[in-house]
XYZ file of C-alpha atoms in Angstrom:
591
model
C 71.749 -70.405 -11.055
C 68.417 -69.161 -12.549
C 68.178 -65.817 -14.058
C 64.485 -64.505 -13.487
C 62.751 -61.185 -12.376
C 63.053 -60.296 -8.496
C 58.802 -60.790 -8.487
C 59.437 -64.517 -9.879
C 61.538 -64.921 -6.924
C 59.280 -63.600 -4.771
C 56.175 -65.597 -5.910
C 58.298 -68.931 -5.347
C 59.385 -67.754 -1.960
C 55.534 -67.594 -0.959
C 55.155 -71.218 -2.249
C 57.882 -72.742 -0.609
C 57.141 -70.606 2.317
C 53.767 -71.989 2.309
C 51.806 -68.789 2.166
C 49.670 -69.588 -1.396
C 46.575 -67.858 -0.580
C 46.618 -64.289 -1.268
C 43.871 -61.515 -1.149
C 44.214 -58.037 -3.139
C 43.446 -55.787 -5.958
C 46.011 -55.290 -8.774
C 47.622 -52.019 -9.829
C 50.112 -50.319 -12.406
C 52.536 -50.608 -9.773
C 52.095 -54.141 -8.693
C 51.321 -55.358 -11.946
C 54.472 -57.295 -12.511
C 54.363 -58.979 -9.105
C 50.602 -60.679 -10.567
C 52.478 -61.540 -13.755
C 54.338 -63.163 -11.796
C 51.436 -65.025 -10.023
C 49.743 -66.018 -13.504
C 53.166 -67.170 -14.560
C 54.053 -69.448 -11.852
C 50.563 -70.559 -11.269
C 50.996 -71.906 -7.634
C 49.411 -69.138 -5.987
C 45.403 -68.793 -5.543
C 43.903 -64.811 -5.037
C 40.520 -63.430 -4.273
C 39.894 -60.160 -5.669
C 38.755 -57.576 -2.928
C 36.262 -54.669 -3.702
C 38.651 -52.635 -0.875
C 42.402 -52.804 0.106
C 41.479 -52.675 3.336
C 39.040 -55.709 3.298
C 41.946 -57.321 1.587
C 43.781 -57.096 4.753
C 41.368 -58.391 7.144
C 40.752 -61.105 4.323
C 44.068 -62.243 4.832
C 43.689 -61.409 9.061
C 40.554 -64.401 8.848
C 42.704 -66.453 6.715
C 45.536 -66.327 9.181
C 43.472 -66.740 12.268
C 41.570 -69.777 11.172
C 44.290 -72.643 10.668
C 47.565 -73.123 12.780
C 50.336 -72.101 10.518
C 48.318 -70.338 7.880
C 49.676 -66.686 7.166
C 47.384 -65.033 4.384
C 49.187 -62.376 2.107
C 47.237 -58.602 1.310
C 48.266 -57.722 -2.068
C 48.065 -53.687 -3.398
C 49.366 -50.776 -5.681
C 51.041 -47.962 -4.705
C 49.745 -44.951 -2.730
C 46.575 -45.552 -1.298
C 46.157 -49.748 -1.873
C 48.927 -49.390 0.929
C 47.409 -46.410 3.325
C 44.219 -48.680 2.806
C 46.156 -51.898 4.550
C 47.265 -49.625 7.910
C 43.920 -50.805 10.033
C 44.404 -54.134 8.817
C 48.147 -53.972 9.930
C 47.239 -52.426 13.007
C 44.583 -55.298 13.973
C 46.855 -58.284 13.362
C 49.969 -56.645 15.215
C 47.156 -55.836 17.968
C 46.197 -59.539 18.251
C 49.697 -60.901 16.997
C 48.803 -61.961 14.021
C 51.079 -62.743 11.221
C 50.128 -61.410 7.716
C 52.359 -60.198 4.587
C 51.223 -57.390 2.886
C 52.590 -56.516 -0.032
C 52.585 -53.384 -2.009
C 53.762 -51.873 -5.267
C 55.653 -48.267 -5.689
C 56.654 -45.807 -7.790
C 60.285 -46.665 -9.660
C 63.296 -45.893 -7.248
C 64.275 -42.988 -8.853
C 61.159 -41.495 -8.681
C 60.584 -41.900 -4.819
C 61.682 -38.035 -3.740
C 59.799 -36.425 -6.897
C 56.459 -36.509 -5.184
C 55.422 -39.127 -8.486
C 51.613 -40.566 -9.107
C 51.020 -42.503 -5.908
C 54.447 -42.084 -4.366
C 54.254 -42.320 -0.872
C 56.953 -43.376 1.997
C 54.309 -46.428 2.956
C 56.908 -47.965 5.048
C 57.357 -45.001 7.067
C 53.518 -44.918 7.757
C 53.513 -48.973 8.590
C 56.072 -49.240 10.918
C 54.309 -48.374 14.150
C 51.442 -50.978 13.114
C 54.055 -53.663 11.535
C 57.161 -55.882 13.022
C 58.943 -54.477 10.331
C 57.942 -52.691 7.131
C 60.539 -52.002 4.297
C 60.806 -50.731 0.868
C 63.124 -52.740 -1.256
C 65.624 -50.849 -2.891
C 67.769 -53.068 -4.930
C 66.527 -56.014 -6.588
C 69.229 -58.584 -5.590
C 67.709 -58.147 -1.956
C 64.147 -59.200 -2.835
C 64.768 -62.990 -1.702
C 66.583 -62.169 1.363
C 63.737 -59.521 2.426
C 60.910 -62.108 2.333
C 63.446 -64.442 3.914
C 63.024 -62.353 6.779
C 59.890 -61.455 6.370
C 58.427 -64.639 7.183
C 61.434 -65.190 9.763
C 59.954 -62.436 11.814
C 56.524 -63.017 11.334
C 56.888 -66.448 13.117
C 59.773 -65.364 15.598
C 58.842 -64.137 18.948
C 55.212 -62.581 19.208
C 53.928 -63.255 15.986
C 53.198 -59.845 14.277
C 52.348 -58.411 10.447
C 55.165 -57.107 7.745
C 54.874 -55.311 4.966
C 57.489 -55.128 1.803
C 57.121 -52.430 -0.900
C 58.270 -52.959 -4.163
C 59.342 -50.559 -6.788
C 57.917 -51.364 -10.081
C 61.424 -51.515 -11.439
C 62.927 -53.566 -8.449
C 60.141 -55.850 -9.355
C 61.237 -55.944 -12.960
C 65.058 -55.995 -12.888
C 67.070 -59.721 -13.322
C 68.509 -61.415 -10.686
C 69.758 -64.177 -9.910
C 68.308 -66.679 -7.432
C 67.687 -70.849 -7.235
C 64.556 -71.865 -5.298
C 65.732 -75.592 -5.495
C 68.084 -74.878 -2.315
C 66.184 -71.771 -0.452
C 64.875 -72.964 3.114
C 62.699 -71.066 5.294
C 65.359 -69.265 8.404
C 64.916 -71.335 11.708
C 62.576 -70.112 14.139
C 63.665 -69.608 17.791
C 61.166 -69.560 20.365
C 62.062 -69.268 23.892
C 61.051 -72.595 26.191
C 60.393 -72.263 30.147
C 62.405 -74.242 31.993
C 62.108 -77.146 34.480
C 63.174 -74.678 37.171
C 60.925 -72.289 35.926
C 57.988 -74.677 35.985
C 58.597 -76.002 39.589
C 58.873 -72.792 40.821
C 54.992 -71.686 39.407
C 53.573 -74.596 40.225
C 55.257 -74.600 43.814
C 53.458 -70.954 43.854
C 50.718 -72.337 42.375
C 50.305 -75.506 44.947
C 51.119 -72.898 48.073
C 47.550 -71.177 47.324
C 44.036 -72.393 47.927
C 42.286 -71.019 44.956
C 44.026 -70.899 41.655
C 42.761 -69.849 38.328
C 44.662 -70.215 34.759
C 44.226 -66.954 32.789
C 44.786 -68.338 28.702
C 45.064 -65.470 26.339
C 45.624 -65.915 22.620
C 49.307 -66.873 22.955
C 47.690 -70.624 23.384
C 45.832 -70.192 20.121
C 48.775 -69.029 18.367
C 50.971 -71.809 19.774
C 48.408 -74.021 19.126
C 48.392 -75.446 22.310
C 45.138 -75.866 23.708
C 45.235 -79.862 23.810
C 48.205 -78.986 26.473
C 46.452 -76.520 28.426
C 43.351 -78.606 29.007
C 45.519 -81.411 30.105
C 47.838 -79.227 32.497
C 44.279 -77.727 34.035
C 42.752 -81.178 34.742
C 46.413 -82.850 35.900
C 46.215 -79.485 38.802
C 42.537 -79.442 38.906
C 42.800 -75.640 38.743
C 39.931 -73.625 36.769
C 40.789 -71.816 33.560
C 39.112 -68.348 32.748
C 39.899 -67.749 29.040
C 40.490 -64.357 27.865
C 38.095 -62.957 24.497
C 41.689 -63.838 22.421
C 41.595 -67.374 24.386
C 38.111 -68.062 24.453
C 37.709 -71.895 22.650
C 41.535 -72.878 24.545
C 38.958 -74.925 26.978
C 35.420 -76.063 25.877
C 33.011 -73.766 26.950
C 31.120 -77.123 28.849
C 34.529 -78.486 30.148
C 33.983 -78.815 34.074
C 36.902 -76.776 34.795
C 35.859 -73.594 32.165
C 35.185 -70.653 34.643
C 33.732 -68.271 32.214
C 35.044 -65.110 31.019
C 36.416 -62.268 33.009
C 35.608 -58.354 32.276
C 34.017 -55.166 31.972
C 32.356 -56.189 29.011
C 32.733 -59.811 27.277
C 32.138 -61.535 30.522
C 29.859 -63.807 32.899
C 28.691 -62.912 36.270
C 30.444 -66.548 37.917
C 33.409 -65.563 35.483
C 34.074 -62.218 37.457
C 32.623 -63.814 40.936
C 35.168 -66.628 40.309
C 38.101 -64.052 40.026
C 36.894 -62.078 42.772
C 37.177 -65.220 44.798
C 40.991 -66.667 44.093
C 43.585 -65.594 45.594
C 46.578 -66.777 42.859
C 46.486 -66.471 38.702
C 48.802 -68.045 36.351
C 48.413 -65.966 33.130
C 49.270 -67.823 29.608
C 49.783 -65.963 26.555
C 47.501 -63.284 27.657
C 48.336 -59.718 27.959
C 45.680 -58.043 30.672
C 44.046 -56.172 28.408
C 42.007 -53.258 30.236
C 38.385 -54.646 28.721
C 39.725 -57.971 30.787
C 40.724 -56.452 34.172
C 39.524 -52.936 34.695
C 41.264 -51.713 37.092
C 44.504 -53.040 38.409
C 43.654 -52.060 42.107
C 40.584 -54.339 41.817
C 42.009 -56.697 39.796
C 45.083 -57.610 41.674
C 43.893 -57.087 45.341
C 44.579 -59.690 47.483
C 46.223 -62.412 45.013
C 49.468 -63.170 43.389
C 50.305 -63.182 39.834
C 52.664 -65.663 37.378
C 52.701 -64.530 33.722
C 54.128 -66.347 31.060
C 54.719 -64.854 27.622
C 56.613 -64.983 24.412
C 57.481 -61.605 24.298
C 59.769 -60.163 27.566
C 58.621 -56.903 27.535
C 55.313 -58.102 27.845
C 55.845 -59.045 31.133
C 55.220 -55.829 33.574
C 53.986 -53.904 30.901
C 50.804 -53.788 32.331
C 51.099 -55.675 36.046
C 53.802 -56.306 37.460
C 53.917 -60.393 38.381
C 54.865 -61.872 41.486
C 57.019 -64.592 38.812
C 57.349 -63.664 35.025
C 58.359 -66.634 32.707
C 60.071 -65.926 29.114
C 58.294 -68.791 27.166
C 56.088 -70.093 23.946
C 52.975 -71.302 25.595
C 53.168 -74.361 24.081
C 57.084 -74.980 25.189
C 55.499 -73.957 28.835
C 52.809 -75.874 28.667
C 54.800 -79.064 28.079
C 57.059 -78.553 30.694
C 54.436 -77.438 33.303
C 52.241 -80.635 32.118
C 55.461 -83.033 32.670
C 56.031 -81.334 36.113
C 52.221 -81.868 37.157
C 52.209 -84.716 36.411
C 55.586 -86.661 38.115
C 53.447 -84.055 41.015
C 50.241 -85.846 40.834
C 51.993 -89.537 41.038
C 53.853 -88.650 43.731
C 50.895 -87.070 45.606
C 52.581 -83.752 45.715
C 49.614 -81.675 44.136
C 47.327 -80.086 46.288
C 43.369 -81.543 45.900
C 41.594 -78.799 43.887
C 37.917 -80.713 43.747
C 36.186 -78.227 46.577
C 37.267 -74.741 44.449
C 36.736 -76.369 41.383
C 33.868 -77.283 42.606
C 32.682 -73.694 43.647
C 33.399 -72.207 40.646
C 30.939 -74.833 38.736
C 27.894 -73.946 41.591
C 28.743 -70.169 40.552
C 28.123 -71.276 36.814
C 24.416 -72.551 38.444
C 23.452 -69.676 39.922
C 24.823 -66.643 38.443
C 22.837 -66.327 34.755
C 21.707 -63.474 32.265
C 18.037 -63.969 30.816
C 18.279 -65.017 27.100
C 14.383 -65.707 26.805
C 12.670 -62.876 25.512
C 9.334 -62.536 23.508
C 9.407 -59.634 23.252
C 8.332 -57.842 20.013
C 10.318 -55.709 18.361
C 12.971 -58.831 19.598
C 15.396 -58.449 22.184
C 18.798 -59.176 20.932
C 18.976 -61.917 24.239
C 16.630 -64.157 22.189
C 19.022 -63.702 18.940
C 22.345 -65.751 20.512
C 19.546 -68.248 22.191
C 18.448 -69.325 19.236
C 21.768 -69.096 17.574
C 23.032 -71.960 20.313
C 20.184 -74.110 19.673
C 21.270 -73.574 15.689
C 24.556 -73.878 15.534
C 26.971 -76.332 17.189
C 30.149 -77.069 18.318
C 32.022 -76.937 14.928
C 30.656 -73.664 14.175
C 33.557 -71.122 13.424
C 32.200 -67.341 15.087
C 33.465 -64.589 13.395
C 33.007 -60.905 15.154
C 34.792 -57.341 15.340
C 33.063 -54.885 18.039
C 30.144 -52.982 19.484
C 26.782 -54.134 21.653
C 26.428 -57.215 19.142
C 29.750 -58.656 19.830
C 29.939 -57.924 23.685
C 26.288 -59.452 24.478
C 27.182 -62.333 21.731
C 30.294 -63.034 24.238
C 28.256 -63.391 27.210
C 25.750 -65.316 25.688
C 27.130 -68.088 22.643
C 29.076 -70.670 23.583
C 32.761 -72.417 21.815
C 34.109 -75.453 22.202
C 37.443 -75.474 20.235
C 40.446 -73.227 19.847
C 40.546 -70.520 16.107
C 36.497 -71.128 16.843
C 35.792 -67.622 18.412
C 37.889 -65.025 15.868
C 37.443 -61.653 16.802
C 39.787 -58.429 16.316
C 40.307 -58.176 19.655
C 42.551 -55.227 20.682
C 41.795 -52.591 17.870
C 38.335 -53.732 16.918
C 37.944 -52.219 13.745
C 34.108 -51.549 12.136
C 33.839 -53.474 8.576
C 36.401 -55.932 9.495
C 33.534 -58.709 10.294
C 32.205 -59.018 6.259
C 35.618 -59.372 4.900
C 37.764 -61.409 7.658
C 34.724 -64.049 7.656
C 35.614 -64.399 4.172
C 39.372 -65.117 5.051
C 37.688 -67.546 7.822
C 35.828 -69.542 5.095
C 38.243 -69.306 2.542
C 40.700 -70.876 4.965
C 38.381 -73.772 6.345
C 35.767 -74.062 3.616
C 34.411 -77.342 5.171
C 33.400 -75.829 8.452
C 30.282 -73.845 9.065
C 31.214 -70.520 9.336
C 29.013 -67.905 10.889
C 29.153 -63.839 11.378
C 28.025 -61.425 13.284
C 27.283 -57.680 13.237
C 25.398 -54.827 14.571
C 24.171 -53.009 11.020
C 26.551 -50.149 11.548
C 29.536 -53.045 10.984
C 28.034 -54.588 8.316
C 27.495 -51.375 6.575
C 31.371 -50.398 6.389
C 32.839 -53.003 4.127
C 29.446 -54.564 2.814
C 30.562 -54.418 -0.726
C 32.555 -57.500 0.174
C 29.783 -59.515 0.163
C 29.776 -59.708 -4.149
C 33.523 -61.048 -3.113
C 31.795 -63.878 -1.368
C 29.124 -64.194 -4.350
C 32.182 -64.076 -7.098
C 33.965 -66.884 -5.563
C 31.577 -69.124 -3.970
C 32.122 -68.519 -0.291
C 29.235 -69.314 1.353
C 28.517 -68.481 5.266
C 26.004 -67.144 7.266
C 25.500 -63.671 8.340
C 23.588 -62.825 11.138
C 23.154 -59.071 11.288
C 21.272 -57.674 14.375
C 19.772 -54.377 13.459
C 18.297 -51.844 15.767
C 19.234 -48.974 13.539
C 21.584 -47.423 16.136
C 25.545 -47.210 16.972
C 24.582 -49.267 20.018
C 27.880 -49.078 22.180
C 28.453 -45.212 20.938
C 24.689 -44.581 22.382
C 25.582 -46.725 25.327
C 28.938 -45.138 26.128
C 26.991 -41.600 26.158
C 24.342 -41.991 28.815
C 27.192 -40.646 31.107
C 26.555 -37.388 29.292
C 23.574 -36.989 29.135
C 22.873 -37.294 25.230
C 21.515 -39.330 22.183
C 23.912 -37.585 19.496
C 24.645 -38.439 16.408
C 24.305 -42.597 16.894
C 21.249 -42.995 15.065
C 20.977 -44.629 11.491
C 16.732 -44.832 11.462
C 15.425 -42.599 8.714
C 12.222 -43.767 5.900
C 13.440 -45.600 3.464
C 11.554 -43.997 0.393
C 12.199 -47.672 -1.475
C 11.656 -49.863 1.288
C 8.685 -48.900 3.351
C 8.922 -52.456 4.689
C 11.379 -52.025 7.042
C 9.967 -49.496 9.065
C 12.061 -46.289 9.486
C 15.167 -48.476 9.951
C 16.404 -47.166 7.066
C 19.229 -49.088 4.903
C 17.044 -52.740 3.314
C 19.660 -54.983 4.007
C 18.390 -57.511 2.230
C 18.048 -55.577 -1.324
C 21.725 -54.553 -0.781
C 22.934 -57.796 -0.015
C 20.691 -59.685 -3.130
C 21.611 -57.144 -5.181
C 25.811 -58.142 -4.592
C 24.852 -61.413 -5.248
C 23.805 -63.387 -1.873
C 20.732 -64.400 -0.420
C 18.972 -62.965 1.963
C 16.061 -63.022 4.970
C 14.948 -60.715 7.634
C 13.126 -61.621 10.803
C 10.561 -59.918 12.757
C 9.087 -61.681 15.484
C 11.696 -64.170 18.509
C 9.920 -67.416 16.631
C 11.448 -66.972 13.490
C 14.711 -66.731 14.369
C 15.692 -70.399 14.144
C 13.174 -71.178 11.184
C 15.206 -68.070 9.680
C 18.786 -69.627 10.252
C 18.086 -73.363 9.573
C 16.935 -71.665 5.940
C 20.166 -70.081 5.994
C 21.974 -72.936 5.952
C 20.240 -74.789 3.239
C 20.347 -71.777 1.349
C 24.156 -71.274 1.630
C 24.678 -74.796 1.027
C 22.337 -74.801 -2.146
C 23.857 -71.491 -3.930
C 27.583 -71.651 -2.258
C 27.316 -67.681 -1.978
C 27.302 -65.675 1.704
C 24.040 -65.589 3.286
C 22.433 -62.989 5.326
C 20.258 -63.414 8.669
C 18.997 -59.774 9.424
C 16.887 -59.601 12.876
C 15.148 -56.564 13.362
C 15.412 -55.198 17.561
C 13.986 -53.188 19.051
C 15.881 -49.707 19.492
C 17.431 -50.071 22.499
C 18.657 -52.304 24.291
C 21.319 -51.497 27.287
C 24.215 -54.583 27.475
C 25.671 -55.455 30.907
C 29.098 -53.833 31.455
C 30.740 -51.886 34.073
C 33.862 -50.081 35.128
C 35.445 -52.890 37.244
C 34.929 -56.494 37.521
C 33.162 -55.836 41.211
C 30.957 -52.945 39.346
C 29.738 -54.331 36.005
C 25.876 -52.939 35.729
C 22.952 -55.222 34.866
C 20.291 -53.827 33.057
C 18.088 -56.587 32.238
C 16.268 -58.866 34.293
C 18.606 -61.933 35.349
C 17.762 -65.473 34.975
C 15.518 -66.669 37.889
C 14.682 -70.011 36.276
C 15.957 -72.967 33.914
C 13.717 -71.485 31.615
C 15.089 -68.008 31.400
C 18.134 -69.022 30.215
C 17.273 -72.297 28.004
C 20.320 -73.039 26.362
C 22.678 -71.946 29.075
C 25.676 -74.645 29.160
C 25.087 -75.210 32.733
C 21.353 -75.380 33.601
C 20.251 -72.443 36.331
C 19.462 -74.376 39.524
């Protein structure tokens, strides 16, 4: 057996665990655990200008790639109160990341020492588990589990703290014969599948709900082929959006109150059964249950078992991985469709792709100061099918939802449930770190790009280039939205002169000099027919200096985004699309 220090043991866990990408900031009380990186060697790390960043730099990095699970690495004290948003978001979404912190010596822990505080205590209602490691001989079996429960079941964030000297002490451990635990996920069975799709054949028209339990299971291939074996449309949930090509025949559109399309809510309005995948009915996807439900039955199938009637209660609930239940459901459809046992979907499929015809939001503005409309138009004529979106929250991300289109699964990564601002800058990082090959592109309202913007020297530092496209009306868009209903404009706006930059016209922070002065390159665009000149640039440019580029379009103040209270109920405020032309680069042309 090897004699080493419990943080050498821990470094060679992460290699043979797989997990050699790590994002941080090092510390006095961490310090021996990136010793122990340097030492070994096998492990790569991007410095952060923010704990917090850190963590949604390992959130991106997790989210982009099947399998991937990127590692936040801090000090004591604060590095770890920092990392509590970015545990929060990834347990939200069920994401798996390892954060990892250092702490004040054992001994020490009750004495109220420098940076001594009970971070594991804090964690644990944002974490699948968070621990501080007492004795030194458990370090190996405590990232054992670790990465045993962050693959088990709903996949889900940890995080281990490490007193300096548990990190230090001697133990003994051999690396040549540690093996990752076994990971049990639980598989539907045949009887489970006949009964849905018996349930699913009884009705006349079916939809398939796909929430981000297919991306995580990485089973999109499976779910395409089980929708086009029953025929049945698939409405993919924000989490899910990508599971089914946006111009597949069968793709519905989205359902909601907010990241949704008109024939995506008509087309739920209209079925009368839903088989749910992986999803968990969040309340931005339903509204209310009343509406939601009324006058159709419900299958949900999920990893987790007390997902199921946590929020609906299902007509049939089915314990599975959505990949196991895909496979068997696909194998079931299948011997079905041979033996002329499935019901013929063609006349509601076809339906739901004359609702995708008709029912269309303008994107064609020319409108100066620009609409933000004209923004994701242009942005689909730039950008294309291998282009990774990477968004958080507010006006910007809702109207990009209705508006961009994604063809492939870990394409559309978003922080879906808590929706943290600042997490777009850094987790686009993680994104491009993780897939540095694709084209990866961001987006924010300027209030999000203004809460972790320091990140961007990260970007310039290491050479991770991507695009930025920042739509700026100087506002907190969705706060302003959300308080028409009382009557006031308060405290939302971020317009104010710019004593430096008289160029940008009372909109207050200069982007651009921010951004070129961490490093990065920068434009800003005034009038609709620049946009695409602007982001072609963008792309040469990135390509050119390998550093994060920044697209900042100047809109007009306000601008009111479709949403509602219920699905029946969501508000247009803009004129709709009345001809092809409105709506140019609309997957399905408006007849």
């Amino acid at each position: 057996m090897a004699r080493m220090r419990a943080v050498d043991a821990a470094v060679l866990i992460l290699e043979k665990e797989g997990s050699v990408q790590t994002f941080g900031l090092p510390g006095a009380a961490i310090n021996p655990f990136y010793s122990a990186m340097r030492k070994h060697g096998g492990i790569k790390h991007v410095l952060a200008r923010h704990v917090e960043a850190a963590s949604h730099m390992a959130e991106g990095y997790t989210r982009a790639v099947a399998g991937n699970i990127g590692v936040c690495i801090g000090t004591s004290g604060p590095a770890g109160t920092d990392m509590i948003t970015g545990l929060y978001s990834a347990s939200a979404d069920s994401i798996p990341i390892l954060c990892i912190t250092g702490q004040a010596p054992v001994a020490k822990l009750h004495k109220e020492d420098f940076q001594a505080v009970d971070i594991a205590s804090i964690a644990k209602p944002v974490a699948k588990w968070a621990v501080t490691v007492m004795e030194a001989a458990q370090v190996p079996g405590t990232f054992q589990k670790a990465f045993h429960l962050m693959r088990e079941g709903r996949p889900g964030p940890v995080l281990i703290d490490l007193p300096v000297d548990v990190q230090l002490a001697e133990i003994e451990f051999d690396i040549d014969t540690y093996e990752p635990l076994p990971v049990h996920r639980p598989a539907a069975t045949r009887a489970q599948a006949e009964k849905a799709l018996t349930m699913l054949n009884a009705s006349e028209r079916p939809l398939i709900v796909a929430g981000g339990g297919v991306v995580n299971a990485d089973a999109a291939s499976l779910l395409v082929e089980f929708a086009e074996l029953a025929g049945v449309p698939v409405v993919p949930t924000l989490m899910g959006w990508g599971t089914i090509p946006d111009d597949h025949p069968l793709a519905a559109g989205m359902v909601g109150l907010q990241t949704s399309h008109r024939y995506g809510n008509a087309t739920m309005l209209a079925s009368d059964f839903v088989l749910g995948i992986g999803n968990r009915w969040a309340n931005r996807h339903t509204g209310s249950l009343a509406t939601y439900m009324e006058g159709r039955k419900f299958v949900h199938v999920d990893i987790e078992p007390t997902q199921l009637g946590r929020v609906l209660a299902p007509d049939y609930g089915i314990v599975s991985d959505a990949r196991a239940a895909l496979a068997v459901f696909v194998d079931v459809a299948r011997e079905w469709a041979e033996a002329g046992k499935l019901a013929d979907r063609s006349a509601w499929a076809g339906e739901c792709r004359q609702r995708r015809t008709t029912l269309q939001r303008k994107t064609h503005f020319d409108n100066v100061p620009i609409k933000p409309q004209r923004v994701y138009e242009e942005m689909n004529r730039a950008f294309g099918p291998d282009t990774r979106y990477v968004s958080t929250i507010g006006l910007s991300q809702i109207q990009a939802a209705q508006m961009l289109h994604v063809y492939r699964p870990r394409h559309w990564i978003n922080a879906g449930q808590a929706g943290p601002l600042g997490w777009t800058v850094p987790a686009t990082l993680g994104v491009a770190v993780a897939d540095p090959d694709s084209t990866v592109v961001a987006l924010s309202g300027d209030y999000d790009f203004q809460f972790l913007i320091e990140e961007l020297a990260v970007g310039a530092q290491f050479q991770i280039p991507y695009i930025h496209v920042v739509v700026n009306n100087s506002y907190l868009g969705l706060i302003r939205q959300a308080q028409r209903g009382l009557e006031m404009d308060y405290c939302v706006q971020l317009s104010f002169d710019n004593i430096n930059s008289p160029e940008v016209g009372g909109y207050g922070v200069d982007h651009v000099k921010v951004a070129e002065g961490l490093g990065c390159k920068a434009l800003r665009v005034s009038a609709p027919d620049e946009i695409l000149p602007a982001l072609e640039q963008a792309k040469k440019l990135m390509v050119e200096f390998r550093v994060p580029v920044v697209v900042e379009v100047i809109l007009e103040r306000v601008t009111n985004v479709a949403m509602g209270t219920e699905i029946d109920g969501v508000v247009e405020f803009e004129d709709l699309a009345e001809r092809p032309e409105d709506a140019p680069t609309a997957i399905v042309p408006l007849s």
